[in-house]
Coordinates of N, CA and C in Angstrom, one line a residue:
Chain A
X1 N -15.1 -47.8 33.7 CA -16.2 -47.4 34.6 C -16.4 -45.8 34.6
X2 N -17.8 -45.2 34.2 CA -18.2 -44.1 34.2 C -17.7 -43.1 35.6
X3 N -17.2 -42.0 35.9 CA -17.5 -41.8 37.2 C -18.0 -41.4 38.1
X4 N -19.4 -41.5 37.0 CA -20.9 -41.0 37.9 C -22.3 -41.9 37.2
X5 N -22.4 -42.7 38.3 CA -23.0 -43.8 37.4 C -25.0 -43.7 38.1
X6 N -25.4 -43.7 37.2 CA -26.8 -43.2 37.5 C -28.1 -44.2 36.7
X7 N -29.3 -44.8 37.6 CA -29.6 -45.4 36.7 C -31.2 -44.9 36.0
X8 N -31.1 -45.2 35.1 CA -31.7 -43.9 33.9 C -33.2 -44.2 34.1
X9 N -33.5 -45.4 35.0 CA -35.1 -45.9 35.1 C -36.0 -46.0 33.4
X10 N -37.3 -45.7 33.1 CA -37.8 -44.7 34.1 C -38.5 -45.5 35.5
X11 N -38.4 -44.6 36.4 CA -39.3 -44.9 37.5 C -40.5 -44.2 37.8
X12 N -41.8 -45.1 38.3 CA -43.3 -44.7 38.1 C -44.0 -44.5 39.0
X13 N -44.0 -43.8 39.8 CA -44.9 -44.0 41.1 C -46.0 -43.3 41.6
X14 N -47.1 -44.0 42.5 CA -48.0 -43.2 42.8 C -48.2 -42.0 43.7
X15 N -48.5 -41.4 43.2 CA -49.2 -39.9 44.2 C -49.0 -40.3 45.3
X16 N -47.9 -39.8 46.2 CA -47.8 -39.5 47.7 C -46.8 -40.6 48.2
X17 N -46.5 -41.5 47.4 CA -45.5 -42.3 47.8 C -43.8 -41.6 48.1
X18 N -43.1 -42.1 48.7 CA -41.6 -41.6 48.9 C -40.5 -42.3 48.0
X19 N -39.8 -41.2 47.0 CA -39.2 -41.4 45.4 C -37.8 -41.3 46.1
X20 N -36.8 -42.8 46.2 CA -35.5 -42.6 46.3 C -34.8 -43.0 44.8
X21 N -33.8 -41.8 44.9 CA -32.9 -41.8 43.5 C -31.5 -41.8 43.7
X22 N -30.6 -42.2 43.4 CA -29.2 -42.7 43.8 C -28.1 -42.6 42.9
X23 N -27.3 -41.9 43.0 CA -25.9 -42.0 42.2 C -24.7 -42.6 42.8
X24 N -24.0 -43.1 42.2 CA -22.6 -43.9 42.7 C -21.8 -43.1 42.1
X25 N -20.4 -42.8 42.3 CA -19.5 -42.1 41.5 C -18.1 -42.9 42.2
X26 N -17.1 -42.7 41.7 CA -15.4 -43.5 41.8 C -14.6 -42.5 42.2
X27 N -14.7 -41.2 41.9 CA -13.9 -40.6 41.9 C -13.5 -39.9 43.5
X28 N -13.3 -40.2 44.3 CA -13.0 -39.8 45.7 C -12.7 -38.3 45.8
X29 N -11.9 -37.5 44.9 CA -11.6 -36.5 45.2 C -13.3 -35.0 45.1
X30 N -14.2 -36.0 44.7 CA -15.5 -35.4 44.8 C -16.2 -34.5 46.3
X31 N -16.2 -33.3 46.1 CA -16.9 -33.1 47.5 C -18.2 -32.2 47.1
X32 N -18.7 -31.7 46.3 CA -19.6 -31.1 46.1 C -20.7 -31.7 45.4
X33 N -21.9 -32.0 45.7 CA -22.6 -32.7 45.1 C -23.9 -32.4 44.8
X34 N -24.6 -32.2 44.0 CA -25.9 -31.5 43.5 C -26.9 -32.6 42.7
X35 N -28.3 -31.9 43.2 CA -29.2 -32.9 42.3 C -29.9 -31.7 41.5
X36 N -29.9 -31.8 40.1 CA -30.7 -30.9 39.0 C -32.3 -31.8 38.9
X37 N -33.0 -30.9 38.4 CA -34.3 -31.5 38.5 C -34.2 -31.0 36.7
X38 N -34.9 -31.3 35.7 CA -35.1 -31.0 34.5 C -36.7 -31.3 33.7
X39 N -37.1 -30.7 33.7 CA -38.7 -30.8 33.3 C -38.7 -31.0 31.8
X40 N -39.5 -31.6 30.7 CA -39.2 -32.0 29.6 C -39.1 -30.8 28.4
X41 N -38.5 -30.4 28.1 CA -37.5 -29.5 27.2 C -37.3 -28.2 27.6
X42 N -36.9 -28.4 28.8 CA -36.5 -27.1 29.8 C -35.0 -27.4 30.3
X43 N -34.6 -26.4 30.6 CA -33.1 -27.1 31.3 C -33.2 -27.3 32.7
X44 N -31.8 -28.1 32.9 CA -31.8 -28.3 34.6 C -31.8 -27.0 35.3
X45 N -32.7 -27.5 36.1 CA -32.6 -26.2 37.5 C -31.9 -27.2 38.7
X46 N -30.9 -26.4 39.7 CA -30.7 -27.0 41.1 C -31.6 -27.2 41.3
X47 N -31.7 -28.1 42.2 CA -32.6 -28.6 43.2 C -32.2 -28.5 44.6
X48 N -31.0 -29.4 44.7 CA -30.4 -29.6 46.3 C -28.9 -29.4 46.2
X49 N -28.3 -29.2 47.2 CA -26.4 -29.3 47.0 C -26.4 -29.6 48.2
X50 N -25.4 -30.2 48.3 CA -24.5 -30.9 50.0 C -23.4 -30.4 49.3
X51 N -22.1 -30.2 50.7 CA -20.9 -30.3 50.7 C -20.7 -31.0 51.5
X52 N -19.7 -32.3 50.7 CA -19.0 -33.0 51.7 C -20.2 -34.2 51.8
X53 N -20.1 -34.7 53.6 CA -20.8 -36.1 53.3 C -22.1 -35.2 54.5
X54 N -23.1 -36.0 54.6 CA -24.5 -35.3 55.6 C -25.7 -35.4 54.5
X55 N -26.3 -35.3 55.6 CA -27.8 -34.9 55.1 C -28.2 -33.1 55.0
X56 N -28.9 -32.9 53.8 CA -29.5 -31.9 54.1 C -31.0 -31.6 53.1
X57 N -32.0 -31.1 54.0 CA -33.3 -31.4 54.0 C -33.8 -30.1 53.5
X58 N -35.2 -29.9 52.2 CA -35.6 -28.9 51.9 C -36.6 -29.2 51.4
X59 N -37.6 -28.9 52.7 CA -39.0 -29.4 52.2 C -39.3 -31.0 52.2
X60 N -39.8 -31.3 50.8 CA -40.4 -32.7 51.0 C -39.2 -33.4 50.1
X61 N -37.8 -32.5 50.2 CA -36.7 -33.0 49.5 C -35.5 -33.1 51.1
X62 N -34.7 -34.5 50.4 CA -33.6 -34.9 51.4 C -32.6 -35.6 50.7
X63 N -31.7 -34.5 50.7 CA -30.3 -35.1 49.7 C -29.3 -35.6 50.8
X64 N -29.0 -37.1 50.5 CA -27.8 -37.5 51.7 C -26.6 -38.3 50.8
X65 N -25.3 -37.7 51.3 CA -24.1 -38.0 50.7 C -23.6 -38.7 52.0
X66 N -23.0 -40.2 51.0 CA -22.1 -41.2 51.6 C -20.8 -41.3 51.1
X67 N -20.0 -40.3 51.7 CA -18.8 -40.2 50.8 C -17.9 -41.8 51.0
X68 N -18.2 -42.5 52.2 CA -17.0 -43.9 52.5 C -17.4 -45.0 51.4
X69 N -19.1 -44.8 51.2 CA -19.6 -45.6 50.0 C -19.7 -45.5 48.2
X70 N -19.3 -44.1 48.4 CA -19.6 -42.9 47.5 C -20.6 -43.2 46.7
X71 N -21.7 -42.8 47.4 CA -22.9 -43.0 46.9 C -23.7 -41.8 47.5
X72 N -24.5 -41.1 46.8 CA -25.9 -40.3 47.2 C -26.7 -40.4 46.9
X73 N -28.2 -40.1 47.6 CA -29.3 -40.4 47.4 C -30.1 -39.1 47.4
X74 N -31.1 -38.9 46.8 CA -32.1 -37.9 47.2 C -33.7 -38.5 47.4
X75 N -34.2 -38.2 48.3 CA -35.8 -38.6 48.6 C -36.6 -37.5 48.5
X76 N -37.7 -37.8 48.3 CA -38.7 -37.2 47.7 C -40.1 -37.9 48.8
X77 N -40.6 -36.8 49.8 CA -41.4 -37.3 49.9 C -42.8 -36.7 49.8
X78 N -43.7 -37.9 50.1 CA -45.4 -37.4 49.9 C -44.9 -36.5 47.9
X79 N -44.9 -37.5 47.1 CA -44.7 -37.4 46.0 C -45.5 -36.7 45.1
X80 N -45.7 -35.8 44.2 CA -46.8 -35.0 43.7 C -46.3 -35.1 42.2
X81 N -47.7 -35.2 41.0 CA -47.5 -35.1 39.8 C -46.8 -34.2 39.3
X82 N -46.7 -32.9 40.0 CA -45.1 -32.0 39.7 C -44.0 -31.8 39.8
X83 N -43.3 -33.3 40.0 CA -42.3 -33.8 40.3 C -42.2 -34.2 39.5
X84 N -42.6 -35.1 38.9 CA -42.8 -35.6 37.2 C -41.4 -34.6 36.4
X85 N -40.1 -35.1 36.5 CA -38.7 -34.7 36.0 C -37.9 -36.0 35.9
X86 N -37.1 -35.3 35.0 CA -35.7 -36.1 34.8 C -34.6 -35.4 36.1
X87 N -34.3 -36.2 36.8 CA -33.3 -36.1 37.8 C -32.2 -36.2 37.5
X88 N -31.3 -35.2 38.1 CA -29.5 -35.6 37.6 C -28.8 -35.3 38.6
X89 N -28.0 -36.3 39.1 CA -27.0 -36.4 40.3 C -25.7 -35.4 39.7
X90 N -25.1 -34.4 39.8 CA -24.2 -33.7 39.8 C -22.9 -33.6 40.4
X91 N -21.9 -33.8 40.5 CA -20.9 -33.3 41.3 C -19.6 -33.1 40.5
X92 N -18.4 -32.3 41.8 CA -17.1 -32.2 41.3 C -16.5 -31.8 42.3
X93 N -15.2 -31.3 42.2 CA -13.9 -31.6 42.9 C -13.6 -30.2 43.3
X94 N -12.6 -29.9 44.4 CA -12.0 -29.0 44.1 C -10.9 -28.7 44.3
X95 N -10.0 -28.1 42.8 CA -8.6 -28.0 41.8 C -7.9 -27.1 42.2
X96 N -6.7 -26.5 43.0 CA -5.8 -25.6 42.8 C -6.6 -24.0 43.4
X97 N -7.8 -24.3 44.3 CA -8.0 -23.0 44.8 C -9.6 -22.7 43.9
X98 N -10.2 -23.6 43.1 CA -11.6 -23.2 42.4 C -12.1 -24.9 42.6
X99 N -13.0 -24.6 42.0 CA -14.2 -25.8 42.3 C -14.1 -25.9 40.7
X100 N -13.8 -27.6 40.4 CA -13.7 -28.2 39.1 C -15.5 -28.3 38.6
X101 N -15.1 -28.8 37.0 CA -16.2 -28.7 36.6 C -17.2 -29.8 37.2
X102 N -18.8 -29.8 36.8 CA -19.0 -30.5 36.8 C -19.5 -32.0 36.2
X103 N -19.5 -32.9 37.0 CA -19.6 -34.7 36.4 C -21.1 -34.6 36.4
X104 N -21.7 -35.0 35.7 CA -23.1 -35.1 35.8 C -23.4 -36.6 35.4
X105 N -24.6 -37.2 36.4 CA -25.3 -38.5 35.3 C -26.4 -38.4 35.1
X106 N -26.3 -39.7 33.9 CA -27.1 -39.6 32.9 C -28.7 -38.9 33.1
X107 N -29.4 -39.1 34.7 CA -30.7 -38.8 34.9 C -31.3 -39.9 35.1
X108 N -32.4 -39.9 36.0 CA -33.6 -41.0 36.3 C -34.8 -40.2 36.0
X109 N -35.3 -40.7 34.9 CA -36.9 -40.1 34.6 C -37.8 -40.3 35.7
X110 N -38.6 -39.9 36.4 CA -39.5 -39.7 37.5 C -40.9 -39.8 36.8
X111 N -41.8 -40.7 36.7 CA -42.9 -40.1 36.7 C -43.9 -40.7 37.4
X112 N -44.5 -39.6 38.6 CA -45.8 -39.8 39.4 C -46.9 -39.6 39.1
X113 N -47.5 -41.1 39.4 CA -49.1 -40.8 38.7 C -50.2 -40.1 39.5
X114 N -51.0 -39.7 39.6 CA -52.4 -39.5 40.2 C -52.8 -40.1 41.0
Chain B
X1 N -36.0 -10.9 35.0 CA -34.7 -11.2 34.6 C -34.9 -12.4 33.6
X2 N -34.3 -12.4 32.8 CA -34.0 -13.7 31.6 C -33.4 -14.8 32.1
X3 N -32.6 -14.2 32.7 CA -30.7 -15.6 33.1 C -30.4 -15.4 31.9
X4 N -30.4 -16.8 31.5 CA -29.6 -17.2 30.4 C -30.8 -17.7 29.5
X5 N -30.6 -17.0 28.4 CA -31.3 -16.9 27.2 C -30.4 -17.6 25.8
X6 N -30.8 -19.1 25.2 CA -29.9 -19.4 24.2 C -30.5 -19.4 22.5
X7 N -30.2 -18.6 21.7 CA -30.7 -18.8 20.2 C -30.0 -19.7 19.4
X8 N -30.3 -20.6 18.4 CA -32.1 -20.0 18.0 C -32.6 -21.5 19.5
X9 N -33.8 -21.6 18.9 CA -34.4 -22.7 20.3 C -34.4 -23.8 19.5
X10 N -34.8 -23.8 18.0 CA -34.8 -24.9 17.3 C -33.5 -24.7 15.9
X11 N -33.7 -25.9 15.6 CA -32.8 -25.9 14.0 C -31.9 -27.0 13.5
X12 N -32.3 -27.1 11.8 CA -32.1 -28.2 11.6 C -31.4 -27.9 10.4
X13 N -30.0 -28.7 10.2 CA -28.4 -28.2 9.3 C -28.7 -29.7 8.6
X14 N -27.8 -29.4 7.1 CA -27.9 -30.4 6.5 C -26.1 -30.6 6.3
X15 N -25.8 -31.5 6.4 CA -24.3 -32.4 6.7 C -23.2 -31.2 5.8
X16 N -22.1 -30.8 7.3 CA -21.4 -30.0 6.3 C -21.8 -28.6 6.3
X17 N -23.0 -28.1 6.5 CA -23.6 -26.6 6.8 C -22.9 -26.6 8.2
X18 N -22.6 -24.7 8.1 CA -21.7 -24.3 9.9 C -23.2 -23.6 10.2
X19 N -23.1 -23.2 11.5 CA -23.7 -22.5 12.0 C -23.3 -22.2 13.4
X20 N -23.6 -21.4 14.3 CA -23.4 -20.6 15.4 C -24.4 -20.4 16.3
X21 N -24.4 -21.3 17.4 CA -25.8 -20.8 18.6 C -25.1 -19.9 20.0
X22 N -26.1 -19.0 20.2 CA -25.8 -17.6 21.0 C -26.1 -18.6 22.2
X23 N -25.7 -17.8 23.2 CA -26.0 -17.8 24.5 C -25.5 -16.6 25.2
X24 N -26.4 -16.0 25.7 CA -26.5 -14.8 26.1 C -26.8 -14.7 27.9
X25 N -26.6 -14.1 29.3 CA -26.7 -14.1 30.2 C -26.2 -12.7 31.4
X26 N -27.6 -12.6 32.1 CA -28.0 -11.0 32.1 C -27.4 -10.8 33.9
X27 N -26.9 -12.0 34.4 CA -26.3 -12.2 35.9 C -25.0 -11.1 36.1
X28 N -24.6 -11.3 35.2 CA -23.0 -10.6 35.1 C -21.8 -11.9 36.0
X29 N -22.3 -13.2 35.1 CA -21.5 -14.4 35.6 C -19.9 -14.7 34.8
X30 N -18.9 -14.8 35.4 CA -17.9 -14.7 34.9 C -17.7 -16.0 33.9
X31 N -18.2 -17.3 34.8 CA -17.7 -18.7 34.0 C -19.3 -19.0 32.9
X32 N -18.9 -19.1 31.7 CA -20.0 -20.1 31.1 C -19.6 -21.2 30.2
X33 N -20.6 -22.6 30.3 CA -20.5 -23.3 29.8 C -21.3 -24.1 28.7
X34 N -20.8 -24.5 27.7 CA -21.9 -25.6 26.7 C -21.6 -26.7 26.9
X35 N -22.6 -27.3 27.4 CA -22.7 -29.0 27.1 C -23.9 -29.4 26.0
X36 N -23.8 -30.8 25.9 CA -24.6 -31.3 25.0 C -25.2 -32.2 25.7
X37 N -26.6 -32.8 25.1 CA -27.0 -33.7 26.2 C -28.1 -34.8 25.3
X38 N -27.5 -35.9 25.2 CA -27.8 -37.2 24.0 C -28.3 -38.1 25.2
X39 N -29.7 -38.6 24.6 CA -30.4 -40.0 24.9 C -29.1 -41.2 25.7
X40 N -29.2 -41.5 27.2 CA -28.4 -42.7 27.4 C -26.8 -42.2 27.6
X41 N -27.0 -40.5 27.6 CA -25.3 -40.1 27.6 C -25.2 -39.1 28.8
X42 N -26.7 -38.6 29.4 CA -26.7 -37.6 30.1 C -25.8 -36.3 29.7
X43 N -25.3 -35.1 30.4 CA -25.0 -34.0 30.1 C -23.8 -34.1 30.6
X44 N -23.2 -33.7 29.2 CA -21.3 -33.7 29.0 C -20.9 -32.1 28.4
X45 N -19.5 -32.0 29.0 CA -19.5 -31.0 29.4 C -18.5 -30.4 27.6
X46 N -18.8 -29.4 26.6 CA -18.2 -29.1 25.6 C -17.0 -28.3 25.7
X47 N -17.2 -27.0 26.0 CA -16.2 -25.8 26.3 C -16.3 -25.2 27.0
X48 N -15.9 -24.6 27.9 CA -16.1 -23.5 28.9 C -15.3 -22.3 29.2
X49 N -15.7 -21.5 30.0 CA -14.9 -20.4 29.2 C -15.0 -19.6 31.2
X50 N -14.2 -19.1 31.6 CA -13.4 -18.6 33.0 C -14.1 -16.7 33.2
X51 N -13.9 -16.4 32.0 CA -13.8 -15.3 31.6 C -14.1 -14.2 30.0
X52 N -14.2 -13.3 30.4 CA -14.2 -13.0 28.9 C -12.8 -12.8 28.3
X53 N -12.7 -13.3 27.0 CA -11.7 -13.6 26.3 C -10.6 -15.1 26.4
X54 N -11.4 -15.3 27.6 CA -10.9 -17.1 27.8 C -11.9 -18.1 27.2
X55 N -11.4 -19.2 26.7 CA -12.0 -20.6 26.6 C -11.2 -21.9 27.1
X56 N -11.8 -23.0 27.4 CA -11.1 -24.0 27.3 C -11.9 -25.2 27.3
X57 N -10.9 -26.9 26.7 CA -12.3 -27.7 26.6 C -12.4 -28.5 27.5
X58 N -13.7 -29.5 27.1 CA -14.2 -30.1 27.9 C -14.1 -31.2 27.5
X59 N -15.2 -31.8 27.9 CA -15.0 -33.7 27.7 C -14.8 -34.0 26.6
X60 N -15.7 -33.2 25.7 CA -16.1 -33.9 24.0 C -16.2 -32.4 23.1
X61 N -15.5 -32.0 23.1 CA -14.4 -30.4 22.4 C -14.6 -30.9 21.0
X62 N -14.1 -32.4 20.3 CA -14.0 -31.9 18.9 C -15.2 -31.9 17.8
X63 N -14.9 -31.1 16.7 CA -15.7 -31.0 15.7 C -16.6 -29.0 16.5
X64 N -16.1 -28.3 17.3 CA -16.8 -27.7 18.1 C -15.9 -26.1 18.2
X65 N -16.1 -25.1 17.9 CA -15.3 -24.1 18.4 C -15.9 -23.2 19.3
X66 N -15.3 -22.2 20.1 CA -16.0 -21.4 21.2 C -15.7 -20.1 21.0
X67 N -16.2 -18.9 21.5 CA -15.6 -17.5 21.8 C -16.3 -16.6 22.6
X68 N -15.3 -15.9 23.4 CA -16.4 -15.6 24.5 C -15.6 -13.6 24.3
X69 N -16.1 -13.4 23.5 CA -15.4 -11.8 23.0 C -16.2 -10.8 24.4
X70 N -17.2 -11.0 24.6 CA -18.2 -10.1 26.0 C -18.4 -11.0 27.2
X71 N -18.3 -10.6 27.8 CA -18.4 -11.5 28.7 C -19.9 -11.8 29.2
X72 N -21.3 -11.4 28.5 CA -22.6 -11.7 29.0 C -22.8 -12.8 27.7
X73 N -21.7 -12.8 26.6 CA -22.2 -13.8 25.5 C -21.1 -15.0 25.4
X74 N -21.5 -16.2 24.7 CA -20.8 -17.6 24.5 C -21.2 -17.9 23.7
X75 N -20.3 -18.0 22.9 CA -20.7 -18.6 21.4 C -20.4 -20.3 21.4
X76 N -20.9 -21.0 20.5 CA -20.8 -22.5 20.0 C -20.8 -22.3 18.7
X77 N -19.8 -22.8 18.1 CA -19.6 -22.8 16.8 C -19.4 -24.5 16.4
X78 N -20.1 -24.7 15.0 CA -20.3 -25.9 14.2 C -19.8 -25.3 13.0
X79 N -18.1 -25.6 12.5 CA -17.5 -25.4 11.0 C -18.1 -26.4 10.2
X80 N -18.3 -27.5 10.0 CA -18.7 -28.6 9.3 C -19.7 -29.3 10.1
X81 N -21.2 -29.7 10.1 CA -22.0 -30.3 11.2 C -22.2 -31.7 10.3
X82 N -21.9 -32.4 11.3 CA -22.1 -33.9 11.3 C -23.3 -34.6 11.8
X83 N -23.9 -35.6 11.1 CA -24.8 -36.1 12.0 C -24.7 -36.8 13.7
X84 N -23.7 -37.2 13.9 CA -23.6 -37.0 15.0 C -23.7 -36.2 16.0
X85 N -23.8 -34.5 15.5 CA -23.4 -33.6 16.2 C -25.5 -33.3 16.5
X86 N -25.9 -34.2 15.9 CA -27.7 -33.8 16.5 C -27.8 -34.2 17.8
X87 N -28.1 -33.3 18.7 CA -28.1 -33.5 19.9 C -29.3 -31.9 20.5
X88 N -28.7 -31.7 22.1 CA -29.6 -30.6 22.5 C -28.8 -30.1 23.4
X89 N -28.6 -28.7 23.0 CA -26.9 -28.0 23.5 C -27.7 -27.1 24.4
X90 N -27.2 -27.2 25.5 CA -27.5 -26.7 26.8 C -25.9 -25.1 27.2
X91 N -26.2 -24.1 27.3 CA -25.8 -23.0 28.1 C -25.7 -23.3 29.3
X92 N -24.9 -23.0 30.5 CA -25.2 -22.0 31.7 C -24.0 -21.6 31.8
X93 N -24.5 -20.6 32.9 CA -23.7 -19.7 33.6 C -23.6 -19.4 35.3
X94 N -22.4 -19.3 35.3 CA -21.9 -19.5 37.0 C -21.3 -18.5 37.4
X95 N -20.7 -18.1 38.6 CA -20.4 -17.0 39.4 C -19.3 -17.3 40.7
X96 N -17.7 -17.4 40.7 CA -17.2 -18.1 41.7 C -17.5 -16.8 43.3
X97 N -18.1 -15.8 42.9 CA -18.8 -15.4 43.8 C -20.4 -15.7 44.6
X98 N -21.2 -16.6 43.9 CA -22.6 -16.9 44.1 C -22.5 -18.5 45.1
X99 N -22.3 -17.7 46.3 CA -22.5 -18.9 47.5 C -23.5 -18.9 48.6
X100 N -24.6 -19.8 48.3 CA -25.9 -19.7 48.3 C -26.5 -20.9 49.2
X101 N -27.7 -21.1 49.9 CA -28.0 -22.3 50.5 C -27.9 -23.0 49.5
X102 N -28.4 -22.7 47.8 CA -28.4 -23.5 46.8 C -27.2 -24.4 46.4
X103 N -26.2 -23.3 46.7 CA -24.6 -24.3 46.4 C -23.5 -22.9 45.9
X104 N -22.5 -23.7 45.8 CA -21.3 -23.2 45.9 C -21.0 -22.7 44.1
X105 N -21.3 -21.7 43.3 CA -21.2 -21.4 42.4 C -22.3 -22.1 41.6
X106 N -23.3 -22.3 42.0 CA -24.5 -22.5 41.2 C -24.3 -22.5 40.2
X107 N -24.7 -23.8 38.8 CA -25.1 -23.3 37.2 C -26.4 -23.0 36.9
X108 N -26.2 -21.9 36.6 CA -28.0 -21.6 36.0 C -28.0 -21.7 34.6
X109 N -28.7 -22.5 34.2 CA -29.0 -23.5 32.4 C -30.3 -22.2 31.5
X110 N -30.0 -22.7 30.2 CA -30.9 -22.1 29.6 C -31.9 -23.3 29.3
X111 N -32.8 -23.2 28.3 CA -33.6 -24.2 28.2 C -33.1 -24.7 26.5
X112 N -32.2 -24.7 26.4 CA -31.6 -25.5 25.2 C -31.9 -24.9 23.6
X113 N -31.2 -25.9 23.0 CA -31.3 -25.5 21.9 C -31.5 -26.7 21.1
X114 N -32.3 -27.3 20.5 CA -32.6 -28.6 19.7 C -32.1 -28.6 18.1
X115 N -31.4 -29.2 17.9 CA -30.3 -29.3 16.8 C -30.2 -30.7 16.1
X116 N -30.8 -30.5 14.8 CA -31.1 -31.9 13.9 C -30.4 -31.7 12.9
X117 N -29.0 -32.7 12.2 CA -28.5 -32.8 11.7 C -28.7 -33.8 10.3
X118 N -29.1 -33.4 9.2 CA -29.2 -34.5 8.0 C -28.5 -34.8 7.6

């Protein structure tokens, strides 16, 4: 089993609808958790970070970590054609006094139509 | 500001040619990293490097060497390139000082390097 298991879609949706994206991970000792946004042959930029388990909200973005399920989600709402990215659930640990690298998955392509 | 700037953007080795992609970063970030990032494999993590004059590996290290002699540059070295090794090698660079609403040592990425192996 992967320890960041993500599913790669793509997923298609219309203008203004609300985009949930989901990662599952195994590894418990995870507390940091990020979602990259990556536009097509650009690199990932952050998007959101949580520490630990909660919600936190930015804009028409809402990243919520379930650490008992270990699962996180990010929503997207009132959806706009410039959203149109590859999404990547990120996270990692933290080792002996630093924050471990990070686990990334694979990505869910996003694309909103008109 | 640039960030992180990676050369060349494109390039294409024929089986067995080395070559060397830069990565260059204008933050004054201590930690940098190369990953690669393949169709169905998402972004794994190559070598990374703490400091200048440090390296160490990562998930998928072989066939790969590193050197980080300055600390604004990171090298990726390919001694013998394989077709396997065609992929799209991604830079960033981090700061265990940069604690941000964004997150706790943020990676800021370059926009890659596209690498075709014959």
């Amino acid at each position: 089993q992967k320890e960041v298991e993500q599913d790669p879609g793509p997923l298609s949706v219309p203008e203004g609808a609300i985009v949930s994206l989901n990662c599952t991970y195994s590894n418990s000792a995870f507390q940091y958790f990020m979602w990259y946004r990556q536009y097509s042959r650009k690199g990932p930029e952050l998007l959101m970070y949580t520490y630990s388990s909660g919600n936190k909200e930015d804009g028409r973005f809402t990243a919520q970590v379930d650490k008992s399920s270990k699962y996180i989600s990010l929503f997207i709402r009132d959806s706009q054609p410039s959203d149109s990215a590859t999404y990547l659930c990120a996270m990692s640990a933290w080792y002996g006094g630093s924050q471990g690298n990070l686990i990334f998955g694979k990505g869910t392509k996003l694309s909103v139509k008109p | 500001n640039a960030g992180v700037t990676q050369t060349p953007k494109f390039r294409v080795l024929k089986t067995g040619q080395s070559m060397t992609l830069l990565c260059a970063q204008d933050m004054n970030h201590e930690y940098m990293y190369w990953y690669r990032q393949d169709p169905g494999m998402g972004l794994r993590l190559i070598h990374y490097s703490v400091g200048e004059g440090t390296t160490a590996k990562g998930e998928v290290p072989d066939g790969y060497n590193v050197s980080r002699l300055k600390k604004q540059n990171f090298l990726l070295g390919l001694e013998s390139a394989a077709p396997s090794q065609t992929s799209v090698y991604f830079c960033a660079s981090a700061s265990p000082r940069d604690r941000s609403l964004k997150g706790n040592q943020p990676q800021h990425f370059g926009d890659g390097t596209r690498l075709s192996i014959l």
